[in-house]
Coordinates of C-alpha atoms in Angstrom, one line a residue:
M11 CA -22.3 7.0 36.3
D12 CA -23.8 9.8 34.2
S13 CA -23.0 10.4 30.5
S14 CA -20.6 13.3 31.2
T15 CA -18.5 11.0 33.5
A16 CA -18.7 8.3 30.8
F17 CA -17.4 10.7 28.2
I18 CA -14.5 11.8 30.5
A19 CA -13.6 8.1 31.3
A20 CA -13.7 7.2 27.6
S21 CA -11.5 10.3 26.7
L22 CA -8.9 9.4 29.3
M23 CA -8.6 5.8 27.9
M24 CA -8.3 7.1 24.4
L25 CA -5.6 9.7 25.4
A26 CA -3.7 6.9 27.1
N27 CA -3.8 4.7 24.0
G28 CA -2.8 7.5 21.7
T29 CA 0.1 8.4 24.0
V30 CA 1.4 4.8 24.1
L31 CA 1.2 4.6 20.3
G32 CA 3.2 7.9 20.1
F33 CA 6.0 6.4 22.3
M34 CA 6.1 3.3 20.1
H35 CA 6.1 5.2 16.8
G36 CA 9.9 5.5 16.7
D37 CA 10.4 1.8 17.1
L38 CA 8.2 0.9 14.1
P39 CA 9.8 0.4 10.6
V40 CA 9.8 3.5 8.4
T41 CA 7.2 1.9 6.1
L42 CA 4.6 1.6 9.0
R43 CA 5.2 5.0 10.5
P44 CA 2.8 7.0 8.3
A45 CA 0.0 4.5 9.2
A46 CA 0.8 4.7 12.9
R47 CA 1.0 8.5 12.8
N48 CA -2.5 8.7 11.2
W49 CA -3.9 6.2 13.7
Q50 CA -2.5 8.1 16.6
S51 CA -3.9 11.4 15.3
G52 CA -7.3 9.7 14.9
T53 CA -7.3 8.5 18.5
L54 CA -6.3 11.8 19.9
L55 CA -8.9 13.7 17.8
V56 CA -11.7 11.4 18.9
A57 CA -10.5 11.7 22.5
C58 CA -10.7 15.5 22.3
G59 CA -14.1 15.4 20.7
C60 CA -15.4 13.2 23.5
S61 CA -14.0 15.4 26.2
L62 CA -15.9 18.4 24.7
F63 CA -19.1 16.4 25.0
A64 CA -18.4 16.0 28.7
V65 CA -18.2 19.8 29.2
Q66 CA -21.1 20.6 26.9
P67 CA -23.3 22.1 29.7
L68 CA -20.6 24.6 30.5
L69 CA -20.0 26.1 27.0
P70 CA -22.2 27.4 24.2
L71 CA -24.1 24.6 22.5
T72 CA -23.2 25.6 19.0
L73 CA -19.5 25.7 19.9
T74 CA -19.3 22.4 21.7
V75 CA -21.6 20.4 19.4
T76 CA -20.0 21.6 16.2
L77 CA -16.4 21.3 17.4
S78 CA -16.7 18.0 19.2
N79 CA -18.4 16.3 16.2
A80 CA -15.9 17.9 13.8
L81 CA -13.0 16.4 15.9
I82 CA -14.6 13.0 15.9
L83 CA -15.2 13.0 12.2
L84 CA -11.6 14.1 11.6
G85 CA -10.5 11.3 13.8
L86 CA -12.5 8.7 11.9
T87 CA -11.0 10.1 8.6
A88 CA -7.6 9.7 10.1
Y89 CA -8.3 6.1 10.9
Y90 CA -9.3 5.6 7.2
R91 CA -6.1 7.3 6.1
A92 CA -4.1 5.0 8.5
L93 CA -5.5 1.9 6.9
C94 CA -4.9 3.2 3.4
A95 CA -1.3 3.8 4.4
F96 CA -1.0 0.4 6.1
Y97 CA -2.2 -1.4 2.9
E98 CA -0.3 1.0 0.6
R99 CA -3.4 2.3 -1.0
A100 CA -4.1 5.9 -2.1
P101 CA -7.2 7.3 -0.2
R102 CA -10.2 7.8 -2.4
A103 CA -11.1 11.2 -3.8
L104 CA -13.1 13.6 -1.7
L105 CA -11.4 12.1 1.4
W106 CA -12.6 15.0 3.7
L107 CA -16.1 15.3 2.2
P108 CA -18.0 13.3 4.9
A109 CA -16.3 15.2 7.7
A110 CA -16.9 18.6 6.0
L111 CA -20.6 17.9 5.2
G112 CA -21.2 16.4 8.7
T113 CA -19.6 19.4 10.4
L114 CA -21.6 21.9 8.3
G115 CA -24.8 20.0 8.9
V116 CA -24.3 20.0 12.7
F117 CA -23.4 23.7 12.7
W118 CA -26.5 24.6 10.7
F119 CA -28.9 22.5 13.0
S120 CA -27.3 24.0 16.1
A121 CA -26.8 27.6 15.2
F122 CA -29.6 28.5 12.8
Q123 CA -32.2 25.8 13.1
P124 CA -31.6 23.9 16.4
D125 CA -32.7 20.3 16.0
T126 CA -31.0 17.4 17.9
E127 CA -32.6 14.7 15.7
S128 CA -31.4 16.3 12.5
R129 CA -27.9 16.6 14.0
I130 CA -27.9 12.9 15.0
V131 CA -29.1 11.8 11.5
I132 CA -26.4 13.8 9.8
I133 CA -23.5 12.9 12.1
S134 CA -24.6 9.2 12.1
A135 CA -24.6 9.1 8.3
A136 CA -21.1 10.6 8.2
W137 CA -19.8 8.1 10.8
L138 CA -21.3 5.2 8.8
V139 CA -19.7 6.3 5.6
L140 CA -16.2 6.6 7.2
M141 CA -16.4 3.4 9.2
G142 CA -17.8 1.6 6.2
K143 CA -14.9 2.7 4.0
S144 CA -12.4 1.6 6.7
A145 CA -14.1 -1.8 7.1
L146 CA -14.0 -2.3 3.4
I147 CA -10.2 -1.7 3.3
L148 CA -9.8 -4.3 6.1
W149 CA -12.1 -6.7 4.3
Q150 CA -10.1 -6.4 1.0
G151 CA -6.9 -6.8 2.9
A152 CA -7.7 -10.5 3.4
G153 CA -5.9 -11.3 0.2
R154 CA -2.6 -10.0 1.6
D155 CA -3.1 -10.5 5.3
D156 CA -5.1 -13.1 7.1
A157 CA -3.8 -12.3 10.5
L158 CA -6.2 -12.5 13.5
S159 CA -5.4 -8.9 14.4
R160 CA -6.9 -7.7 11.0
R161 CA -10.0 -9.7 11.6
M162 CA -10.3 -8.3 15.1
L163 CA -10.0 -4.7 13.9
L164 CA -12.5 -5.5 11.1
G165 CA -14.9 -6.9 13.8
I166 CA -14.5 -3.7 15.9
F167 CA -15.3 -1.5 12.9
V168 CA -18.3 -3.6 12.0
G169 CA -19.5 -3.7 15.6
V170 CA -19.3 0.1 16.0
F171 CA -21.0 0.5 12.6
L172 CA -23.9 -1.7 13.8
F173 CA -24.1 0.2 17.1
T174 CA -24.2 3.5 15.2
T175 CA -27.0 2.2 13.1
L176 CA -28.9 1.0 16.2
R177 CA -28.3 4.4 17.9
L178 CA -29.7 6.2 14.9
V179 CA -32.8 4.1 14.8
H180 CA -33.2 4.4 18.6
Y181 CA -33.2 8.2 18.6
V182 CA -35.3 8.5 15.5
T183 CA -38.0 6.2 16.9
L184 CA -37.8 7.9 20.2
R185 CA -39.0 11.1 18.6
I186 CA -36.8 13.4 20.6
G187 CA -37.4 17.1 20.9
P188 CA -35.2 19.8 19.2
D189 CA -33.5 20.6 22.5
F190 CA -32.8 17.0 23.5
S191 CA -29.2 16.6 24.9
I192 CA -27.1 13.5 24.5
A193 CA -24.9 14.6 27.4
D194 CA -27.4 14.0 30.1
N195 CA -29.1 10.9 31.5
A196 CA -32.4 11.3 29.6
S197 CA -31.8 8.0 27.7
W198 CA -29.8 4.8 28.4
M199 CA -28.3 5.4 24.9
N200 CA -26.6 8.6 26.2
L201 CA -24.6 6.5 28.6
A202 CA -24.0 3.6 26.2
T203 CA -22.7 5.8 23.4
P204 CA -19.3 6.9 24.9
M205 CA -18.6 3.5 26.4
L206 CA -19.2 1.5 23.2
A207 CA -17.8 4.2 20.9
A208 CA -14.5 4.0 22.9
T209 CA -14.0 0.4 21.7
L210 CA -12.6 1.7 18.4
P211 CA -9.9 4.1 19.8
V212 CA -9.1 1.9 22.8
I213 CA -9.4 -1.8 21.7
G214 CA -9.0 -0.8 18.1
T215 CA -5.6 0.7 18.8
T216 CA -4.5 -2.5 20.4
A217 CA -5.6 -4.4 17.3
F218 CA -3.9 -2.0 15.1
L219 CA -0.6 -2.4 17.0
L220 CA -1.0 -6.2 16.7
M221 CA -1.4 -5.7 12.9
C222 CA 1.8 -3.8 12.8
S223 CA 3.5 -6.5 14.9
D224 CA 2.2 -9.2 12.6
R225 CA 3.5 -7.3 9.5
I226 CA 6.9 -7.0 11.1
R227 CA 7.0 -10.7 12.0
R228 CA 6.0 -11.7 8.4
Q229 CA 8.7 -9.4 7.0
W230 CA 11.4 -11.0 9.2
E231 CA 10.1 -14.5 8.3
R232 CA 10.2 -13.6 4.6
A233 CA 13.7 -12.1 5.0
A234 CA 14.9 -15.2 6.7
S235 CA 13.6 -17.5 3.9
T236 CA 14.2 -15.4 0.8
D237 CA 17.3 -14.5 -1.1
Y238 CA 17.7 -10.7 -0.8
L239 CA 18.9 -10.2 -4.4
T240 CA 16.6 -12.4 -6.5
G241 CA 13.6 -12.7 -4.3
L242 CA 13.7 -16.5 -4.6
P243 CA 13.7 -18.9 -1.7
N244 CA 17.2 -19.1 -0.1
R245 CA 19.3 -22.1 0.9
R246 CA 17.5 -22.5 4.3
T247 CA 14.1 -22.7 2.6
L248 CA 15.5 -25.1 0.0
S249 CA 16.9 -27.4 2.7
E250 CA 13.6 -27.5 4.5
A251 CA 11.5 -27.9 1.4
G252 CA 13.9 -30.4 -0.2
A253 CA 14.0 -32.6 2.9
Q254 CA 10.2 -32.6 3.2
R255 CA 9.6 -33.4 -0.4
F256 CA 12.3 -36.1 -0.4
K257 CA 10.6 -37.7 2.7
T258 CA 7.1 -37.4 1.1
A259 CA 8.3 -38.9 -2.2
R260 CA 9.9 -41.9 -0.3
A261 CA 6.8 -42.5 1.8
R262 CA 4.4 -42.4 -1.2
R263 CA 6.9 -44.1 -3.5
E264 CA 6.7 -41.2 -5.9
E265 CA 9.4 -40.0 -8.3
F266 CA 11.4 -36.9 -7.3
A267 CA 14.4 -35.1 -8.9
I268 CA 16.5 -32.0 -8.4
A269 CA 18.4 -29.9 -10.9
V270 CA 21.4 -27.8 -9.9
V271 CA 21.8 -24.8 -12.3
D272 CA 25.0 -22.8 -12.5
I273 CA 25.7 -19.7 -14.6
D274 CA 28.5 -20.3 -17.1
R275 CA 31.5 -18.0 -16.9
F276 CA 29.8 -15.7 -14.4
K277 CA 33.2 -14.4 -13.1
A278 CA 33.9 -13.1 -16.6
V279 CA 30.6 -11.2 -16.5
N280 CA 31.6 -9.6 -13.2
D281 CA 35.1 -8.8 -14.3
Q282 CA 34.1 -7.4 -17.7
H283 CA 31.0 -5.4 -16.8
G284 CA 31.2 -5.0 -13.0
H285 CA 29.4 -6.5 -10.0
E286 CA 26.3 -4.3 -10.6
V287 CA 25.7 -5.9 -14.0
G288 CA 26.5 -9.3 -12.4
D289 CA 23.7 -8.7 -9.9
I290 CA 21.3 -7.8 -12.7
A291 CA 22.4 -11.1 -14.4
L292 CA 21.5 -13.1 -11.3
R293 CA 18.1 -11.5 -11.1
H294 CA 17.5 -12.1 -14.8
V295 CA 18.5 -15.8 -14.6
G296 CA 16.3 -16.2 -11.5
R297 CA 13.3 -14.8 -13.3
R298 CA 13.9 -16.9 -16.4
L299 CA 14.2 -20.1 -14.3
K300 CA 11.0 -19.3 -12.3
A301 CA 9.1 -18.6 -15.5
A302 CA 10.1 -22.0 -17.0
L303 CA 9.1 -24.0 -13.9
R304 CA 6.4 -26.6 -14.0
D305 CA 3.4 -26.4 -11.6
G306 CA 4.6 -27.5 -8.2
D307 CA 8.3 -27.1 -8.8
L308 CA 10.4 -24.8 -6.7
V309 CA 13.6 -22.8 -7.6
A310 CA 16.0 -21.4 -5.0
R311 CA 19.2 -19.5 -5.1
T312 CA 21.7 -21.3 -2.9
G313 CA 24.5 -18.7 -3.2
G314 CA 26.9 -17.2 -5.7
E315 CA 25.7 -18.0 -9.3
E316 CA 24.1 -21.4 -8.3
F317 CA 20.4 -22.2 -8.3
V318 CA 18.6 -25.5 -7.3
V319 CA 15.2 -26.6 -8.7
L320 CA 13.0 -29.2 -7.0
L321 CA 11.2 -31.3 -9.6
E322 CA 8.2 -33.1 -8.1
G323 CA 7.0 -36.3 -9.7
A324 CA 9.8 -36.3 -12.2
G325 CA 11.6 -39.5 -13.4
S326 CA 14.7 -39.5 -15.6
V327 CA 12.8 -38.5 -18.8
E328 CA 10.7 -35.8 -17.2
A329 CA 13.6 -34.4 -15.2
E330 CA 15.9 -34.1 -18.1
A331 CA 13.2 -32.5 -20.3
A332 CA 12.5 -30.0 -17.5
A333 CA 16.2 -29.2 -17.2
E334 CA 16.5 -28.6 -20.9
R335 CA 13.6 -26.2 -20.7
L336 CA 15.4 -24.3 -17.9
R337 CA 18.6 -24.2 -19.9
A338 CA 16.9 -23.0 -23.1
A339 CA 14.9 -20.4 -21.2
V340 CA 18.1 -18.7 -20.1
R341 CA 20.0 -19.1 -23.4
L342 CA 17.3 -17.7 -25.6
D343 CA 16.8 -14.6 -23.6
P344 CA 20.0 -12.5 -23.1
F345 CA 19.6 -9.7 -20.6
A346 CA 20.1 -6.1 -21.5
V347 CA 21.5 -3.2 -19.5
G348 CA 20.8 0.0 -21.4
A349 CA 22.2 -0.6 -24.9
L350 CA 24.3 -3.5 -23.7
S351 CA 23.0 -7.0 -24.5
V352 CA 24.8 -9.8 -22.5
P353 CA 24.2 -13.4 -23.5
V354 CA 24.2 -15.8 -20.6
T355 CA 24.1 -19.6 -20.5
V356 CA 23.8 -22.2 -17.7
S357 CA 24.9 -25.7 -17.1
V358 CA 22.6 -28.1 -15.3
G359 CA 23.2 -31.2 -13.3
V360 CA 20.2 -33.5 -12.7
A361 CA 19.7 -36.3 -10.2
V362 CA 16.7 -38.5 -9.8
C363 CA 15.9 -40.0 -6.4
R364 CA 17.3 -43.5 -6.1
T365 CA 17.0 -46.1 -3.3
Q366 CA 20.7 -45.5 -2.4
D367 CA 20.1 -41.9 -1.6
A368 CA 19.9 -41.7 2.2
D369 CA 18.5 -38.2 2.3
F370 CA 18.0 -35.0 0.4
N371 CA 21.7 -34.0 0.8
A372 CA 22.8 -37.2 -0.8
L373 CA 20.6 -36.5 -3.8
L374 CA 21.9 -33.0 -4.0
R375 CA 25.5 -34.3 -4.0
R376 CA 24.8 -36.5 -7.0
A377 CA 23.2 -33.5 -8.8
D378 CA 26.4 -31.5 -8.1
E379 CA 28.5 -34.2 -9.6
A380 CA 26.4 -34.1 -12.7
L381 CA 26.8 -30.4 -12.8
Y382 CA 30.6 -30.7 -12.7
A383 CA 30.3 -33.2 -15.6
A384 CA 28.3 -30.6 -17.6
K385 CA 30.9 -28.0 -17.0
A386 CA 33.7 -30.3 -18.0
S387 CA 31.9 -31.2 -21.2
G388 CA 31.8 -27.7 -22.5
R389 CA 29.1 -25.9 -20.5
N390 CA 25.6 -24.8 -21.7
Q391 CA 24.3 -28.4 -21.4
V392 CA 22.4 -30.8 -19.2
K393 CA 23.9 -33.9 -17.6
L394 CA 21.9 -36.6 -15.8
A395 CA 23.6 -38.3 -12.8
A396 CA 24.1 -42.0 -13.0

């Protein structure tokens, strides 16, 4: 296989991947479509640039060299924009500068001062800048996303970055002449370049699609475990976490308690101010409860105006004190809607794990009974289950 054939084969693979991504674009969530659109554009631009290298002997050198390198640089810039969109980051200033300078440099050293080595140095520097910026975004994405697909794509960018560096060193140390062509078989690197460079548009596109799939999966998992209104864990998450913590506390003979928190006269808030204000009240109470938690505790919204707090390592004294902090955190901070200030209080029922509790649900029932006692005693107070 000669280098022209390699460029054609690489271009066809890239075009196929770009086309597949185009078909899948409409099935992606709206939030991921800008990233996918940029990635597809990058793949198609790189494919067109590689195809021009394949026909370089048939067209004027200045035209093919300048246009093909410009397309590849624009493609790498589109990859960078895709990753910025994926991680919801604004692209850095002078986004197009590497592509512009690289294209101008290639044009100068092909039209006015023909020199292949200078063109290789300029274009390699531009490639390295763009791939380095993309790799940096993926590296920084580890805090939000530790998916294998992200690490795969990072590895591809780093691999192509290292290959580009090796390619640059190879051609410089080879001391090539001004009329040296990278589209013939004069060097093994001419054949290796299109095959290894294709890993980013071909394998990289697969890794990018896997990143999108991982993001969608995590969003569904989060939606399944999170209350849509407050952002707190929902009843399903509470049941799983509560059962596990109950089991662990029993096995280790540690103390464990739960607090059931209910907003007082919440129906009156809805009736007087409307359901929209009621939703704001729920979010406000959720934030206040979360802010008042001890380390290791968990608060969930189980439905309506009810919340449940898991209190690890809490006996009767610690649990009652923690519940009082929760109650006070809500009472001392009325929520405001414009000029309207609405005072809100909560009643809290607390139950500490006892030997007679068969499971987490039994403990929860005792906390519910304590909550009813707090409501019956006048609300805005804490009651400890017997």
